[in-house]
Coordinates of C-alpha atoms in Angstrom, one line a residue:
M971 CA 22.1 7.0 13.1
S972 CA 22.5 3.7 15.0
S973 CA 23.1 3.7 18.7
K974 CA 26.4 2.7 20.2
G975 CA 27.0 -0.8 21.6
K976 CA 28.5 -1.5 25.0
L977 CA 31.6 -3.3 26.2
F978 CA 31.2 -6.2 28.6
V979 CA 33.9 -7.9 30.5
V980 CA 33.2 -11.5 31.6
S981 CA 35.7 -12.9 34.1
G982 CA 35.8 -15.7 36.7
P983 CA 38.2 -18.3 38.0
S984 CA 39.6 -21.1 35.9
G985 CA 37.1 -23.9 35.5
V986 CA 34.0 -21.8 36.4
G987 CA 32.5 -22.2 32.9
K988 CA 32.9 -18.6 31.6
G989 CA 34.0 -19.8 28.1
T990 CA 31.0 -22.1 27.8
I991 CA 28.6 -19.3 28.9
V992 CA 30.1 -16.8 26.5
R993 CA 30.0 -19.2 23.5
R994 CA 26.2 -19.9 24.2
L995 CA 25.2 -16.2 24.4
D996 CA 22.9 -14.8 21.6
K997 CA 25.3 -13.1 19.2
T998 CA 22.5 -11.2 17.3
D999 CA 23.7 -7.8 18.6
A1000 CA 27.0 -8.9 20.2
V1001 CA 30.4 -10.0 19.1
L1002 CA 33.2 -11.8 21.0
S1003 CA 36.4 -9.9 21.0
V1004 CA 39.3 -11.5 19.2
S1005 CA 42.6 -11.2 21.1
A1006 CA 46.0 -10.7 19.6
T1007 CA 48.8 -13.1 20.5
T1008 CA 52.4 -13.8 19.9
R1009 CA 52.0 -17.5 20.1
Q1010 CA 52.0 -19.7 17.1
P1011 CA 48.6 -20.7 15.7
G1012 CA 47.2 -24.0 16.9
K1013 CA 45.9 -26.7 14.5
G1014 CA 42.9 -25.3 12.7
E1015 CA 43.1 -21.8 14.2
K1016 CA 42.6 -19.0 11.8
D1017 CA 44.1 -15.5 11.9
G1018 CA 41.4 -12.9 12.7
I1019 CA 38.9 -15.6 13.8
D1020 CA 40.5 -17.3 16.8
Y1021 CA 43.3 -14.8 17.4
W1022 CA 45.2 -12.1 15.6
F1023 CA 48.6 -13.8 15.3
I1024 CA 51.4 -11.2 15.3
S1025 CA 55.2 -11.2 16.1
R1026 CA 56.5 -10.3 19.5
S1027 CA 58.2 -7.1 18.1
E1028 CA 54.9 -6.0 16.5
F1029 CA 53.0 -6.7 19.7
E1030 CA 55.6 -4.7 21.8
E1031 CA 55.3 -1.8 19.3
R1032 CA 51.6 -1.8 19.7
I1033 CA 52.0 -1.8 23.5
E1034 CA 54.3 1.3 23.2
K1035 CA 51.6 3.0 21.1
G1036 CA 48.8 2.2 23.6
M1037 CA 46.9 0.0 21.1
F1038 CA 45.7 -2.6 23.7
L1039 CA 42.8 -2.2 26.1
E1040 CA 44.6 -4.8 28.2
Y1041 CA 47.4 -7.3 27.7
A1042 CA 49.4 -9.9 29.7
E1043 CA 52.2 -12.3 29.2
V1044 CA 51.1 -15.9 29.8
F1045 CA 53.7 -18.8 29.6
G1046 CA 56.0 -16.7 27.5
N1047 CA 53.4 -15.5 25.0
L1048 CA 51.8 -12.1 24.9
Y1049 CA 48.0 -11.8 24.7
G1050 CA 46.0 -8.6 24.4
T1051 CA 42.7 -7.0 23.4
P1052 CA 43.1 -4.6 20.4
T1053 CA 41.5 -1.2 21.2
D1054 CA 40.7 -0.3 17.6
K1055 CA 38.7 -3.5 16.8
T1056 CA 36.7 -3.1 20.1
Q1057 CA 36.0 0.6 19.4
E1058 CA 34.9 -0.1 15.8
A1059 CA 32.4 -2.8 16.9
V1060 CA 31.0 -0.6 19.7
E1061 CA 30.7 2.4 17.4
S1062 CA 28.8 0.2 14.9
G1063 CA 26.2 -0.6 17.5
K1064 CA 27.4 -4.0 18.6
N1065 CA 27.9 -5.1 22.2
V1066 CA 31.4 -6.5 22.6
I1067 CA 32.1 -9.3 25.0
L1068 CA 35.6 -9.8 26.4
E1069 CA 36.2 -13.1 28.1
I1070 CA 39.4 -12.2 30.1
D1071 CA 40.9 -12.8 33.6
V1072 CA 40.4 -10.3 36.4
Q1073 CA 43.7 -8.6 35.9
G1074 CA 42.8 -7.9 32.3
G1075 CA 39.3 -6.9 33.5
L1076 CA 40.8 -4.3 35.9
Q1077 CA 43.0 -2.9 33.1
V1078 CA 39.9 -2.5 30.9
K1079 CA 37.9 -0.9 33.7
K1080 CA 40.5 1.8 34.0
K1081 CA 40.5 2.6 30.3
W1082 CA 36.8 2.0 29.6
P1083 CA 35.0 2.9 32.9
E1084 CA 31.5 2.4 31.4
A1085 CA 32.2 -1.3 30.6
G1086 CA 29.7 -3.8 32.1
M1087 CA 31.7 -5.9 34.5
I1088 CA 30.3 -9.5 34.9
F1089 CA 31.9 -12.0 37.2
I1090 CA 31.1 -15.7 37.0
M1091 CA 31.1 -17.4 40.4
P1092 CA 31.2 -21.1 41.2
P1093 CA 28.4 -22.5 43.4
D1094 CA 31.2 -23.2 45.9
M1095 CA 34.9 -24.1 46.0
L1096 CA 34.3 -27.9 46.2
E1097 CA 32.2 -27.7 42.9
L1098 CA 35.0 -25.6 41.3
E1099 CA 37.6 -28.2 42.3
K1100 CA 35.4 -31.0 40.9
R1101 CA 35.1 -29.1 37.5
I1102 CA 38.8 -28.5 37.3
R1103 CA 39.5 -32.2 38.0
N1104 CA 36.9 -33.3 35.5
R1105 CA 38.7 -31.5 32.7
A1106 CA 41.5 -34.1 33.4
R1107 CA 44.2 -31.9 31.9
D1108 CA 46.0 -30.5 35.0
S1109 CA 48.6 -32.0 37.4
E1110 CA 47.8 -32.1 41.1
E1111 CA 50.1 -29.1 41.6
T1112 CA 48.4 -27.1 38.8
I1113 CA 45.0 -27.9 40.3
R1114 CA 46.2 -26.6 43.7
K1115 CA 47.5 -23.4 42.1
R1116 CA 44.3 -22.9 40.1
L1117 CA 42.2 -23.2 43.3
E1118 CA 44.5 -20.8 45.2
E1119 CA 44.3 -18.3 42.3
A1120 CA 40.5 -18.8 42.2
E1121 CA 40.1 -17.6 45.8
K1122 CA 42.2 -14.4 45.0
E1123 CA 40.2 -13.8 41.8
I1124 CA 36.9 -14.1 43.6
E1125 CA 38.0 -11.5 46.2
I1126 CA 39.1 -9.1 43.4
G1127 CA 35.9 -9.8 41.6
K1128 CA 33.7 -9.0 44.6
K1129 CA 35.4 -5.6 45.0
N1130 CA 35.6 -4.5 41.3
Y1131 CA 32.7 -6.1 39.3
Q1132 CA 29.1 -4.9 39.2
H1133 CA 27.3 -8.1 38.2
F1134 CA 27.7 -11.6 39.7
V1135 CA 26.3 -14.8 38.2
V1136 CA 26.6 -18.1 39.9
N1137 CA 27.2 -20.9 37.4
N1138 CA 25.3 -23.7 39.1
V1139 CA 22.9 -24.6 36.3
L1140 CA 24.5 -23.7 32.9
D1141 CA 21.3 -22.7 31.1
E1142 CA 20.3 -20.4 34.0
A1143 CA 23.7 -18.8 34.1
V1144 CA 23.6 -18.2 30.3
S1145 CA 20.2 -16.6 30.7
E1146 CA 21.3 -14.3 33.5
V1147 CA 24.4 -13.1 31.6
Q1148 CA 22.2 -12.5 28.5
E1149 CA 19.7 -10.6 30.7
I1150 CA 22.5 -8.3 32.0
I1151 CA 23.7 -7.6 28.5
N1152 CA 20.2 -7.0 27.2
S1153 CA 19.4 -4.6 30.0
H1154 CA 22.2 -2.2 29.2

């Protein structure tokens, strides 16, 4: 009989590099969770690979049935982590990595208390601002909002997460997160 995997939540403020870190992790014994969404597929996105694309009514029905570990509405679209897919992967011995915001992370922690909670921190707020600006996709107002939100998220993270990784040098941050996952 194979041993069970474990669930890991990776969160951090916008622009901290959590997506980049998660994509670079060794996926030998781990899988990235695929979220469900009500938004339309983007160019080149595939159902079941990038997202599970479902209708709003189907999503709402699944909420009623408690079929999501966490969910949220973002810019008019619903996003959520399907409980069944996560459970199947963990039962099969895989570690499952959820890259989600802190609000989603708190929802997961309530439903799955044994989840490994990993928070990615910026070296400092000036560096975070620089990274957000370098993406060159946000207005000045959006940048200001993201930085305000980042401060709140960091406070929530400090109170609710077990592991903290500062993303100063990307390779080192990837190694630290990998080490946390491997040690569980």
